[in-house]
Amino acid sequence: MTKQKYAISEYLDAEKVTAQLKALTSQPLRPLRRDVMDDALTYFETRCAKSKTITDEAKKYIPGGVQHNLAFNYPFPIAIEKAEGAYMWDVDGNKYIDFLQAGGPTVLGSNYAPVREKVLEIVHSCGPVTGLFHEYELKLAKLITEHMPAVEMFRMLGSGTESVMAAIRAARTFTGKKKIIKVGGGYHGWSDQMVYGLHIPGTGRMEATGIPRSATRHTQEFFPNNIAALRRKLIANRLRGGTAAVIVEPVGPESGTRPVPFEFNKQVRELCYEFGALLIFDEVVTGFRLGMGGAQGYFDIKPDLTIFGKCVTGGYPMAGGVGGRRDVITTFAPGIGGTGERAYIGGTLSANPMSCVAGYHAIKEMERTNAAVIAGQAGDRLRAGLQAIISKYDLPFVAYSTGSIVHLETSGVMLLDLKNPLKTLKEIKSRKHMIEEMGAAYMSQGVITLAGSRLYTSMATTDAIIDEALEKFDYVLSKVEGVG
Ligand SMILES: Cc1ncc(COP(=O)(O)O)c(C=O)c1O
């Protein structure tokens, strides 16, 4: 029996990984050989015909044809019929090892039966929603406060995006200040104020199509890991309405695509104290995936507010919430103060009995099974195996992980930055296409990843499954141009 409490057995060397990633993006692309890529595309044409028919038809009825963007849709999206544990099956009957894990929430593995049974029970007894209080709201909130060190109270919402909106509103109400500072490249959902500096640091409003300038006027970004830059922003903001909050993904932007040194969160915490800004931890991915105490427990940092998302229900719908300091979070309690005094939040289906029961039992099961740690050990094995393959073929690619969040960077498109805008703008398209190709090639071998570069493991990812996946990665990476 393991004594490990958190999913991370050994924290990565952020400086070393960052240097490797820099080396990757300063080299020319190393895509797959064209004949191998042609074979991969043939797989889709010959073995995924039903998926193609369905998703082609969807283009007539659904904008863009797909409503999820987690796996690349190259050459076309795959329609999934069944998911269980560490596997998924598509409508054509092809079986895949699933390292997407729905984008992270299913630490227990997909479609985990003990949680599913509880969800079915509640649907039988009161349906998915009544609009009135259910005891499971209390049970879930209590359970979260027991595990998450910085959560005194918890308010459930429908998604990570909504929860970020609510937390920012609470922070502004509580501090009376306006500015929100995020890390460039970080993702905190798609609300008007947060579509800023997305994916690539320094890009500001580049993706803010349809969003008025006024909506992002008080949003700022600083370059990943640049604590001095954060300090400068906090100083400057003193004269411009003050900083309400600094929001970070505690393992680094885009789930640690740009890893942070271990001390980073502590340094941000101290700066927030110094400047009277609240610290918001966005634990949409890390909450429960890193362990029962989330990233805040692992790093031993107390954020003022914590954002929860998909993990909080184990992947069942309407997954989100804000936890944190009682005095801050009660700014959005219904019934307090008069009109105009409280921070307004709502959501007809938020905290419905089905989501709460799923959350309660998913967290209880994670606690009982030590799921985060088991998933983390699977992540270690996968990362080590990928590193060995990369070395074997002498590739410039980089594999690294924080517990069960594993990164495999082959094109480094997310690692580009605007310090060198000409290079970035020139390369962004080809680097993105290469990662689409890699994602498609892995899929043609029976492995699904998140956007070709991220892999989530779960409690269901056994050693045998990882070894099987590594054989498939070995095959694909052995076919990179210039190998052999
Ligand atoms: C760190 C982080 N914050 C916020 C969100 C947004 O959550 P949701 O998709 O539930 O709106 C995500 C989604 O992936 C995320 O990874």
Coordinates of C-alpha atoms and ligand atoms in Angstrom, one line a residue:
M1 CA 0.0 0.0 0.0
T2 CA 1.4 3.4 -1.0
K3 CA 2.1 6.1 1.5
Q4 CA 1.9 8.8 -1.1
K5 CA -0.8 11.3 -0.4
Y6 CA -0.7 13.3 -3.6
A7 CA -0.6 12.3 -7.3
I8 CA 2.9 13.8 -7.7
S9 CA 5.6 11.5 -6.6
E10 CA 8.4 14.0 -7.5
Y11 CA 7.9 17.5 -8.6
L12 CA 9.3 18.2 -12.1
D13 CA 12.3 20.4 -12.6
A14 CA 10.5 23.4 -14.3
E15 CA 13.7 25.1 -15.3
K16 CA 15.0 22.0 -17.1
V17 CA 11.7 21.3 -18.8
T18 CA 11.4 24.9 -19.9
A19 CA 14.8 24.8 -21.4
Q20 CA 13.9 21.6 -23.3
L21 CA 10.7 23.1 -24.6
K22 CA 12.7 26.2 -25.7
A23 CA 15.1 24.0 -27.6
L24 CA 12.1 22.2 -29.2
T25 CA 10.6 25.4 -30.5
S26 CA 13.9 26.8 -31.8
Q27 CA 14.4 23.7 -34.1
P28 CA 12.7 23.0 -37.4
L29 CA 9.6 20.8 -37.2
R30 CA 10.1 17.0 -37.1
P31 CA 6.8 15.7 -38.5
L32 CA 5.9 12.1 -39.4
R33 CA 7.1 10.6 -42.7
R34 CA 4.5 11.3 -45.4
D35 CA 3.9 7.6 -46.3
V36 CA 3.1 7.0 -42.6
M37 CA 0.8 9.9 -42.4
D38 CA -1.0 8.7 -45.5
D39 CA -1.5 5.3 -43.8
A40 CA -2.9 7.1 -40.8
L41 CA -5.4 9.0 -42.9
T42 CA -6.3 5.8 -44.7
Y43 CA -7.3 4.3 -41.3
F44 CA -9.9 7.1 -40.9
E45 CA -11.2 6.7 -44.5
T46 CA -11.5 2.9 -44.3
R47 CA -12.2 2.1 -40.6
C48 CA -14.2 5.2 -39.4
A49 CA -16.9 5.4 -42.2
K50 CA -19.9 5.7 -39.8
S51 CA -18.2 8.5 -37.8
K52 CA -17.6 10.3 -41.1
T53 CA -21.2 10.0 -42.2
I54 CA -22.6 11.2 -38.9
T55 CA -20.2 14.1 -38.4
D56 CA -20.5 15.2 -42.1
E57 CA -24.3 15.4 -41.6
A58 CA -23.8 17.3 -38.3
K59 CA -22.1 20.1 -40.2
K60 CA -25.6 20.9 -41.6
Y61 CA -27.2 21.3 -38.2
I62 CA -24.4 22.2 -35.8
P63 CA -22.1 25.1 -36.3
G64 CA -18.7 23.7 -37.3
G65 CA -20.2 20.2 -37.0
V66 CA -18.8 19.5 -33.5
Q67 CA -19.5 21.0 -30.1
H68 CA -16.4 19.8 -28.3
N69 CA -12.9 20.8 -29.0
L70 CA -10.9 18.6 -26.8
A71 CA -9.4 16.2 -29.3
F72 CA -8.4 17.6 -32.7
N73 CA -10.9 16.9 -35.4
Y74 CA -8.4 16.0 -37.9
P75 CA -9.0 14.6 -40.5
F76 CA -12.6 14.5 -39.2
P77 CA -14.2 14.0 -35.7
I78 CA -14.8 10.5 -34.4
A79 CA -18.2 9.7 -32.9
I80 CA -18.0 7.8 -29.6
E81 CA -20.5 5.2 -28.6
K82 CA -19.2 3.7 -25.4
A83 CA -16.7 4.5 -22.7
E84 CA -15.6 2.5 -19.7
G85 CA -12.5 2.7 -17.5
A86 CA -9.5 3.4 -19.7
Y87 CA -11.1 2.7 -23.0
M88 CA -13.5 4.2 -25.5
W89 CA -15.2 2.7 -28.5
D90 CA -16.4 4.6 -31.6
V91 CA -19.5 4.0 -33.6
D92 CA -17.6 1.9 -36.1
G93 CA -16.6 -0.5 -33.3
N94 CA -12.9 0.6 -33.0
K95 CA -11.5 0.5 -29.5
Y96 CA -9.1 3.1 -28.1
I97 CA -7.0 3.6 -25.1
D98 CA -8.4 6.8 -23.6
F99 CA -5.9 9.4 -22.4
L100 CA -8.4 12.2 -23.0
Q101 CA -10.5 11.1 -20.0
A102 CA -13.1 13.7 -21.0
G103 CA -10.5 16.5 -20.6
G104 CA -9.6 15.4 -17.1
P105 CA -12.6 14.9 -14.8
T106 CA -12.7 11.1 -14.7
V107 CA -9.9 10.4 -12.2
L108 CA -11.8 7.2 -11.3
G109 CA -11.9 6.2 -15.0
S110 CA -14.7 6.7 -17.5
N111 CA -18.3 5.7 -16.6
Y112 CA -17.4 4.4 -13.2
A113 CA -20.1 2.0 -12.1
P114 CA -20.4 2.8 -8.3
V115 CA -21.0 6.5 -9.1
R116 CA -23.3 5.8 -12.0
E117 CA -25.5 3.6 -9.8
K118 CA -26.0 6.4 -7.3
V119 CA -26.8 8.9 -10.1
L120 CA -29.4 6.4 -11.5
E121 CA -31.0 6.0 -8.0
I122 CA -31.5 9.7 -7.6
V123 CA -32.9 10.2 -11.1
H124 CA -35.4 7.5 -10.2
S125 CA -36.4 9.1 -7.0
C126 CA -36.6 12.8 -7.9
G127 CA -35.5 13.2 -11.5
P128 CA -32.5 15.4 -12.4
V129 CA -33.8 18.6 -10.9
T130 CA -36.6 20.0 -8.7
G131 CA -35.6 23.7 -8.2
L132 CA -35.6 23.2 -4.4
F133 CA -32.9 22.2 -1.9
H134 CA -31.7 18.6 -1.8
E135 CA -29.7 17.2 1.1
Y136 CA -26.9 16.2 -1.3
E137 CA -26.0 19.9 -1.8
L138 CA -25.1 20.0 1.9
K139 CA -23.3 16.6 1.8
L140 CA -21.2 17.7 -1.2
A141 CA -20.3 21.1 0.2
K142 CA -19.4 19.6 3.5
L143 CA -17.2 17.0 1.9
I144 CA -15.3 19.5 -0.2
T145 CA -14.6 21.7 2.9
E146 CA -13.3 18.7 4.7
H147 CA -10.8 17.9 2.0
M148 CA -9.8 21.3 0.6
P149 CA -7.7 23.2 3.1
A150 CA -8.7 26.7 1.9
V151 CA -12.4 26.1 1.4
E152 CA -14.5 27.2 4.2
M153 CA -17.7 27.3 2.1
F154 CA -18.6 26.0 -1.3
R155 CA -21.1 27.3 -3.8
M156 CA -21.9 25.0 -6.7
L157 CA -22.3 26.3 -10.2
G158 CA -22.7 24.9 -13.7
S159 CA -19.2 25.0 -15.2
G160 CA -15.6 26.2 -14.7
T161 CA -16.3 29.2 -16.9
E162 CA -19.2 30.3 -14.7
S163 CA -17.3 29.7 -11.5
V164 CA -14.5 32.0 -12.7
M165 CA -17.0 34.7 -13.5
A166 CA -18.5 34.3 -10.0
A167 CA -15.2 34.3 -8.3
I168 CA -14.1 37.5 -10.1
R169 CA -17.3 39.2 -9.2
A170 CA -16.9 38.2 -5.5
A171 CA -13.3 39.4 -5.5
R172 CA -14.3 42.8 -7.0
T173 CA -17.2 43.1 -4.5
F174 CA -15.1 42.2 -1.6
T175 CA -12.0 44.3 -2.4
G176 CA -13.8 47.2 -4.1
K177 CA -11.0 47.0 -6.7
K178 CA -11.2 46.2 -10.5
K179 CA -8.1 44.7 -12.1
I180 CA -7.8 41.0 -12.6
I181 CA -4.3 39.6 -13.5
K182 CA -3.8 36.3 -15.1
V183 CA -0.9 34.3 -16.5
G184 CA -0.4 34.7 -20.2
G185 CA -1.4 31.5 -22.0
G186 CA -3.6 30.3 -19.1
Y187 CA -7.2 29.2 -19.7
H188 CA -9.9 30.2 -17.3
G189 CA -13.0 29.5 -19.5
W190 CA -14.5 31.7 -22.1
S191 CA -16.3 34.5 -20.3
D192 CA -15.9 37.9 -21.9
Q193 CA -13.3 39.1 -19.4
M194 CA -11.2 35.9 -19.6
V195 CA -10.7 35.5 -23.4
Y196 CA -7.5 37.4 -23.0
G197 CA -3.9 36.2 -23.5
L198 CA -5.2 32.7 -24.4
H199 CA -2.9 29.8 -25.3
I200 CA 0.0 32.0 -26.3
P201 CA 1.3 34.6 -23.7
G202 CA 1.3 38.2 -24.8
T203 CA -1.6 37.8 -27.2
G204 CA -4.0 39.9 -25.2
R205 CA -7.2 40.3 -27.2
M206 CA -6.1 38.2 -30.2
E207 CA -8.9 35.8 -29.7
A208 CA -11.5 38.2 -28.3
T209 CA -13.7 38.3 -31.4
G210 CA -17.1 39.5 -30.5
I211 CA -16.0 40.8 -27.2
P212 CA -16.2 44.6 -26.6
R213 CA -12.9 46.2 -25.5
S214 CA -14.6 47.4 -22.3
A215 CA -15.1 43.8 -21.2
T216 CA -11.4 43.1 -21.1
R217 CA -10.4 46.6 -20.0
H218 CA -9.5 45.4 -16.5
T219 CA -8.0 42.1 -17.5
Q220 CA -4.2 41.9 -17.6
E221 CA -1.7 39.1 -18.2
F222 CA 1.9 38.6 -17.2
F223 CA 4.5 36.3 -18.8
P224 CA 4.5 32.8 -17.2
N225 CA 6.8 32.5 -14.2
N226 CA 7.8 36.2 -14.3
I227 CA 7.2 37.2 -10.7
A228 CA 9.0 40.5 -11.3
A229 CA 6.5 41.3 -14.0
L230 CA 3.6 40.5 -11.8
R231 CA 5.0 42.8 -9.1
R232 CA 5.3 45.6 -11.7
K233 CA 1.6 45.2 -12.7
L234 CA 0.5 45.2 -9.1
I235 CA 2.4 48.4 -8.4
A236 CA 1.0 50.1 -11.5
N237 CA -2.5 49.0 -10.7
R238 CA -2.4 50.9 -7.4
L239 CA -3.0 54.0 -9.4
R240 CA -5.6 52.5 -11.6
G241 CA -8.4 51.1 -9.5
G242 CA -6.3 48.4 -7.7
T243 CA -6.0 44.7 -8.2
A244 CA -9.0 42.7 -7.1
A245 CA -7.4 39.3 -7.8
V246 CA -4.6 37.3 -9.3
I247 CA -5.8 34.1 -10.9
V248 CA -3.5 31.2 -11.6
E249 CA -3.7 27.6 -12.7
P250 CA -1.4 26.3 -9.9
V251 CA 0.5 23.8 -12.0
G252 CA 1.0 26.4 -14.8
P253 CA -1.0 27.7 -17.7
E254 CA -2.9 25.1 -19.8
S255 CA -2.7 22.5 -17.1
G256 CA 1.1 22.9 -16.8
T257 CA 2.0 23.0 -20.5
R258 CA 4.3 25.7 -19.2
P259 CA 5.4 24.3 -15.9
V260 CA 5.9 26.5 -12.9
P261 CA 8.8 26.2 -10.4
F262 CA 7.6 24.7 -7.1
E263 CA 7.9 28.1 -5.2
F264 CA 5.9 30.0 -7.8
N265 CA 2.5 29.8 -6.1
K266 CA 4.0 30.8 -2.8
Q267 CA 5.6 33.9 -4.4
V268 CA 2.2 34.8 -5.9
R269 CA 0.5 34.3 -2.6
E270 CA 3.0 36.7 -0.9
L271 CA 2.6 39.3 -3.5
C272 CA -1.2 39.1 -3.2
Y273 CA -0.9 39.7 0.6
E274 CA 1.4 42.6 0.0
F275 CA -0.9 44.4 -2.5
G276 CA -4.2 43.5 -0.9
A277 CA -5.3 41.4 -3.9
L278 CA -7.1 38.1 -3.6
L279 CA -5.5 35.0 -4.9
I280 CA -7.7 32.7 -7.0
F281 CA -6.6 29.2 -7.6
D282 CA -8.2 27.8 -10.7
E283 CA -8.4 24.1 -9.7
V284 CA -10.7 23.0 -12.5
V285 CA -8.2 20.4 -13.6
T286 CA -6.1 20.0 -10.4
G287 CA -9.0 19.8 -7.8
F288 CA -9.0 16.2 -6.8
R289 CA -6.9 15.1 -9.7
L290 CA -3.7 16.0 -7.8
G291 CA -5.1 14.6 -4.6
M292 CA -8.0 15.1 -2.2
G293 CA -6.5 18.4 -1.1
G294 CA -6.0 19.6 -4.7
A295 CA -3.1 21.8 -5.7
Q296 CA -3.6 23.9 -2.6
G297 CA -3.0 20.9 -0.4
Y298 CA 0.0 19.8 -2.4
F299 CA 1.7 23.2 -2.5
D300 CA 0.5 24.0 1.0
I301 CA -0.9 27.4 -0.1
K302 CA -4.1 29.0 0.9
P303 CA -5.8 30.8 -2.0
D304 CA -8.7 33.1 -1.0
L305 CA -10.9 31.6 -3.6
T306 CA -10.8 28.2 -5.4
I307 CA -12.5 27.4 -8.7
F308 CA -13.8 23.9 -9.2
G309 CA -14.9 22.4 -12.5
K310 CA -15.3 19.1 -14.1
C311 CA -13.6 17.0 -11.4
V312 CA -16.1 18.1 -8.8
T313 CA -18.8 15.8 -10.3
G314 CA -16.5 13.2 -11.6
G315 CA -17.5 14.3 -15.1
Y316 CA -21.3 14.5 -14.7
P317 CA -23.0 17.6 -16.1
M318 CA -23.3 21.0 -14.4
A319 CA -19.8 20.7 -12.9
G320 CA -18.4 23.8 -11.3
G321 CA -18.2 25.8 -8.1
V322 CA -16.4 28.4 -6.1
G323 CA -15.0 27.6 -2.7
G324 CA -13.0 29.8 -0.3
R325 CA -13.0 32.2 2.5
R326 CA -16.3 32.6 4.3
D327 CA -16.1 36.5 4.3
V328 CA -15.4 36.6 0.6
I329 CA -17.7 33.9 -0.7
T330 CA -20.7 35.2 1.3
T331 CA -20.7 38.3 -0.9
F332 CA -22.8 36.2 -3.3
A333 CA -25.1 34.5 -0.8
P334 CA -28.7 34.9 -1.8
G335 CA -30.7 36.9 0.6
I336 CA -27.9 39.0 2.1
G337 CA -28.1 42.7 2.0
G338 CA -30.4 44.8 -0.1
T339 CA -30.7 45.2 -3.9
G340 CA -27.3 46.1 -5.3
E341 CA -25.3 45.0 -2.3
R342 CA -24.6 41.4 -3.2
A343 CA -22.6 40.0 -6.1
Y344 CA -25.3 38.5 -8.3
I345 CA -25.0 34.9 -9.4
G346 CA -27.6 32.4 -10.6
G347 CA -28.1 29.2 -12.6
T348 CA -31.4 27.3 -12.8
L349 CA -29.8 23.9 -13.0
S350 CA -26.8 24.6 -10.8
A351 CA -26.4 22.4 -7.8
N352 CA -29.1 20.0 -9.1
P353 CA -29.5 16.8 -7.1
M354 CA -28.0 14.7 -9.9
S355 CA -24.8 16.7 -10.1
C356 CA -24.5 16.9 -6.3
V357 CA -25.0 13.1 -5.9
A358 CA -22.5 12.4 -8.6
G359 CA -20.0 14.8 -7.0
Y360 CA -20.5 13.5 -3.5
H361 CA -20.0 9.8 -4.5
A362 CA -17.2 10.5 -6.9
I363 CA -15.2 12.3 -4.2
K364 CA -16.1 9.6 -1.7
E365 CA -14.9 6.9 -4.1
M366 CA -11.7 8.9 -4.8
E367 CA -11.1 9.1 -1.1
R368 CA -11.8 5.4 -0.6
T369 CA -9.7 4.1 -3.5
N370 CA -6.8 6.6 -3.4
A371 CA -7.7 7.2 -7.1
A372 CA -5.6 10.4 -7.6
V373 CA -2.4 8.7 -6.4
I374 CA -3.0 5.5 -8.5
A375 CA -3.7 7.8 -11.5
G376 CA -0.5 9.7 -10.7
Q377 CA 1.6 6.6 -10.6
A378 CA 0.1 5.6 -14.0
G379 CA 1.2 9.1 -15.2
D380 CA 4.7 8.5 -13.9
R381 CA 5.0 5.2 -15.8
L382 CA 3.6 6.8 -19.0
R383 CA 5.9 9.8 -18.8
A384 CA 9.0 7.7 -18.1
G385 CA 8.1 5.4 -21.0
L386 CA 7.6 8.3 -23.4
Q387 CA 10.9 9.8 -22.3
A388 CA 12.7 6.5 -23.0
I389 CA 11.2 6.4 -26.5
I390 CA 12.2 10.0 -27.2
S391 CA 15.7 9.2 -26.1
K392 CA 15.8 6.0 -28.1
Y393 CA 15.1 7.8 -31.3
D394 CA 17.1 10.9 -30.4
L395 CA 14.1 13.2 -30.9
P396 CA 13.8 16.8 -29.7
F397 CA 10.4 16.1 -28.3
V398 CA 9.6 16.6 -24.6
A399 CA 7.6 14.4 -22.2
Y400 CA 6.9 15.7 -18.7
S401 CA 4.2 15.3 -16.1
T402 CA 2.6 16.5 -12.9
G403 CA 1.0 13.4 -11.5
S404 CA -1.7 12.2 -13.9
I405 CA -1.4 15.2 -16.2
V406 CA 1.2 14.1 -18.8
H407 CA 2.5 16.3 -21.6
L408 CA 4.0 15.1 -24.8
E409 CA 5.2 18.1 -26.8
T410 CA 6.3 17.3 -30.3
S411 CA 5.6 20.5 -32.2
G412 CA 5.5 22.9 -29.3
V413 CA 2.8 25.1 -30.8
M414 CA 1.5 26.1 -27.3
L415 CA 5.0 27.0 -26.3
L416 CA 5.4 29.8 -28.9
D417 CA 5.3 33.3 -27.5
L418 CA 5.1 36.9 -28.6
K419 CA 8.6 37.8 -27.5
N420 CA 9.4 36.8 -31.0
P421 CA 6.2 37.7 -32.9
L422 CA 7.5 37.3 -36.4
K423 CA 8.7 33.7 -35.8
T424 CA 5.5 32.9 -33.9
L425 CA 3.2 34.2 -36.5
K426 CA 5.1 32.4 -39.2
E427 CA 5.2 29.1 -37.5
I428 CA 1.9 28.9 -35.7
K429 CA 0.0 27.3 -38.6
S430 CA 2.6 24.6 -39.4
R431 CA 3.2 23.7 -35.8
K432 CA -0.5 23.4 -35.2
H433 CA -0.9 21.2 -38.2
M434 CA 1.9 19.0 -37.1
I435 CA 0.2 18.4 -33.7
E436 CA -3.1 17.6 -35.5
E437 CA -1.2 15.0 -37.5
M438 CA 0.4 13.5 -34.5
G439 CA -3.0 13.3 -32.7
A440 CA -4.5 11.6 -35.8
A441 CA -1.6 9.2 -36.0
Y442 CA -1.9 8.2 -32.4
M443 CA -5.6 7.7 -32.9
S444 CA -5.1 5.5 -36.0
Q445 CA -3.0 3.3 -33.7
G446 CA -5.8 3.2 -31.1
V447 CA -4.8 5.9 -28.7
I448 CA -6.8 9.0 -28.0
T449 CA -5.0 12.1 -26.5
L450 CA -6.1 15.6 -25.7
A451 CA -5.2 17.7 -28.8
G452 CA -2.3 15.5 -29.6
S453 CA -0.1 16.7 -26.8
R454 CA -1.8 16.0 -23.4
L455 CA -2.6 12.7 -21.8
Y456 CA -4.7 12.2 -18.6
T457 CA -4.4 8.9 -16.8
S458 CA -7.0 7.6 -14.4
M459 CA -7.3 5.0 -11.7
A460 CA -8.3 2.6 -14.5
T461 CA -5.1 3.1 -16.5
T462 CA -3.3 -0.1 -15.5
D463 CA 0.4 -0.8 -16.1
A464 CA -0.6 -3.3 -18.8
I465 CA -2.6 -0.6 -20.6
I466 CA 0.2 1.9 -20.4
D467 CA 2.7 -0.6 -21.8
E468 CA 0.3 -1.3 -24.6
A469 CA 0.0 2.4 -25.3
L470 CA 3.8 2.9 -25.1
E471 CA 4.2 0.3 -27.9
K472 CA 1.9 2.3 -30.0
F473 CA 3.7 5.6 -29.2
D474 CA 6.9 3.8 -30.0
Y475 CA 5.6 2.8 -33.4
V476 CA 4.4 6.4 -34.3
L477 CA 7.6 8.1 -33.0
S478 CA 9.8 5.7 -34.8
K479 CA 8.3 7.0 -38.0
V480 CA 9.2 10.7 -37.5
E481 CA 11.2 12.2 -40.3
G482 CA 14.9 11.7 -39.8
V483 CA 14.7 8.7 -37.5
G484 CA 16.7 5.6 -38.3
Ligands
LIG1 C1 -8.0 25.6 -15.8 C2 -9.4 25.7 -16.4 N1 -10.2 26.7 -16.0 C3 -11.5 26.8 -16.5 C4 -12.0 25.9 -17.4 C5 -13.4 26.1 -18.0 O1 -14.2 25.1 -17.4 P1 -15.5 24.7 -18.2 O2 -15.1 24.1 -19.5 O3 -16.2 23.8 -17.3 O4 -16.3 26.0 -18.5 C6 -11.2 24.9 -17.9 C7 -11.6 23.9 -18.9 O5 -10.9 23.1 -19.4 C8 -9.8 24.8 -17.4 O6 -9.0 23.8 -17.8

